[in-house]
PDB file of C-alpha atoms in Angstrom:
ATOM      1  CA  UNK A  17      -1.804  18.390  14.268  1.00  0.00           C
ATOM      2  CA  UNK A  18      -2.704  20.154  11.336  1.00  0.00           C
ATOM      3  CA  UNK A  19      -6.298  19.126   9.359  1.00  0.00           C
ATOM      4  CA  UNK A  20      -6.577  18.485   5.848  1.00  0.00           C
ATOM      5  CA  UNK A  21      -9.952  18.379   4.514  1.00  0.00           C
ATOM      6  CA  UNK A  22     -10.384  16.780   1.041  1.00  0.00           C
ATOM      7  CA  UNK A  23     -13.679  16.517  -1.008  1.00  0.00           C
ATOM      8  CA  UNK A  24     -15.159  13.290  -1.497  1.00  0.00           C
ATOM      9  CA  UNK A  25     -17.139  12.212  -4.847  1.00  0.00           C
ATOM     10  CA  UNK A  26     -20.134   9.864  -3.616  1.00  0.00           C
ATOM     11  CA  UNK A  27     -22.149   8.351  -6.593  1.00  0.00           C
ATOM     12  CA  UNK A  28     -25.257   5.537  -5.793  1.00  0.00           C
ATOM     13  CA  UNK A  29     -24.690   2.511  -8.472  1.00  0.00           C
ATOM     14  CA  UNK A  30     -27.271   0.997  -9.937  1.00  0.00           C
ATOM     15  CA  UNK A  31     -26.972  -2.247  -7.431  1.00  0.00           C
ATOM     16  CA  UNK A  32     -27.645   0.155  -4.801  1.00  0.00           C
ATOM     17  CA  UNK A  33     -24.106   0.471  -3.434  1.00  0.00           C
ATOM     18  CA  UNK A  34     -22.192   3.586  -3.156  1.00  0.00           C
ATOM     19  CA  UNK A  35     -19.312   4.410  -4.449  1.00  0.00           C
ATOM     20  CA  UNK A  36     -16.787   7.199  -2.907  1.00  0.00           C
ATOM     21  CA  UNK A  37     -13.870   8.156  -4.436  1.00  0.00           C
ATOM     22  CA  UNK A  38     -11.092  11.437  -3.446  1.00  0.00           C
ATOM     23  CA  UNK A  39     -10.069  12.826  -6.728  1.00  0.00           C
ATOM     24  CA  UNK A  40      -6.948  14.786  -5.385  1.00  0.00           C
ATOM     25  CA  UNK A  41      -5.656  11.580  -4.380  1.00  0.00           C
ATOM     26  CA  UNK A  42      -5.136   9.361  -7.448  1.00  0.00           C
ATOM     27  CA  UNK A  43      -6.352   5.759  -6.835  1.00  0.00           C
ATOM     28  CA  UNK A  44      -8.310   6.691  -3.309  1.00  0.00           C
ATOM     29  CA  UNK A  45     -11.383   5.040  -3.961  1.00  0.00           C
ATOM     30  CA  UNK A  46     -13.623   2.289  -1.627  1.00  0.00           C
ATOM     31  CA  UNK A  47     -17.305   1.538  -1.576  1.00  0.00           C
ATOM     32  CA  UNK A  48     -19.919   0.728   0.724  1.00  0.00           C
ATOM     33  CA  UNK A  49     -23.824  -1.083   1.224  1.00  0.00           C
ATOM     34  CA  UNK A  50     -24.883   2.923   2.550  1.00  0.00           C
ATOM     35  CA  UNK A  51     -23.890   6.159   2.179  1.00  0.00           C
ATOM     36  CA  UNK A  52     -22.272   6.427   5.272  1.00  0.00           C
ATOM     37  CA  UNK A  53     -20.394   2.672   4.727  1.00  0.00           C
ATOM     38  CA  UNK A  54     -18.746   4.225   2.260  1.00  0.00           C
ATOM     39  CA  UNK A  55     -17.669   7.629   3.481  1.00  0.00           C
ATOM     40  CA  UNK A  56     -16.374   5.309   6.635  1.00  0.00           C
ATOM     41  CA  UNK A  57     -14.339   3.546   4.307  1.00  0.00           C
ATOM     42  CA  UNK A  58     -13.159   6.402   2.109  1.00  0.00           C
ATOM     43  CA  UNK A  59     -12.155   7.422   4.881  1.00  0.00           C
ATOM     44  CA  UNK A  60      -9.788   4.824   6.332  1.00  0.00           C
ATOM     45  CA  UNK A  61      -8.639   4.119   2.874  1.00  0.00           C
ATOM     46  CA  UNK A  62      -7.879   7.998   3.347  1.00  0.00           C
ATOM     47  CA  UNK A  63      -6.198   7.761   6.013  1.00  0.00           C
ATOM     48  CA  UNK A  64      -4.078   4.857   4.536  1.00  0.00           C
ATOM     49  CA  UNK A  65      -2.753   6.424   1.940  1.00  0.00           C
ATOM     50  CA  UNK A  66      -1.434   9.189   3.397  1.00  0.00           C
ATOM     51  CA  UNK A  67       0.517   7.151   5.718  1.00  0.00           C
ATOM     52  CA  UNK A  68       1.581   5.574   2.980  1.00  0.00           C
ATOM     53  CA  UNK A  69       2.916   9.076   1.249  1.00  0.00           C
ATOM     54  CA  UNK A  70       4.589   9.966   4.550  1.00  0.00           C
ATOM     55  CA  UNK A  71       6.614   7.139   4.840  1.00  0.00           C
ATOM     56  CA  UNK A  72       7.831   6.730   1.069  1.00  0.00           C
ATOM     57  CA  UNK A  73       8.750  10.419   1.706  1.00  0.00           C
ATOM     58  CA  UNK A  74       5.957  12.296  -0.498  1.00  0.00           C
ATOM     59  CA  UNK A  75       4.285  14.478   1.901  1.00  0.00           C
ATOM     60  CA  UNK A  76       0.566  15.311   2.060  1.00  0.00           C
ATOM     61  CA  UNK A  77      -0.706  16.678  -0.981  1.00  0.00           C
ATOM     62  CA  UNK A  78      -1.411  20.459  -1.418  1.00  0.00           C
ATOM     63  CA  UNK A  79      -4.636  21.658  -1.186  1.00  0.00           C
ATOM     64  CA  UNK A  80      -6.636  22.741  -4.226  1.00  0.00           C
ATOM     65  CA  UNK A  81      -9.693  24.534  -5.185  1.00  0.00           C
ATOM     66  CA  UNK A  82     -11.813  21.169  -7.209  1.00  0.00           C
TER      67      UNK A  82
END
């Protein structure tokens, strides 16, 4: 199995919540009540939409220097 590591943007919001976000996927985004909440669920969304590449035939993307 081959590893792709992708950098996430984490941001706090002013309600306290945190925002994550992968900018070399387009649209990969998810949010949690704590840091770590949301790098959980940037995570599985992460994971997601990958799958979701795969199967429509896409492939992973190519890594990049952000």
């Amino acid at each position: 199995m081959k590893t792709l590591v992708l950098r996430v943007a984490l941001k706090e919001e002013e309600d306290g919540r945190w925002s994550a976000s992968i900018p070399s996927l387009p649209g990969c985004s998810s949010w949690g009540y704590s840091r770590q909440e949301a790098l959980e669920n940037i995570k599985d969304a992460a994971e997601i939409y990958l799958e979701d590449r795969i199967a429509a035939g896409e492939g992973l993307p190519t890594p990049s220097d952000e």
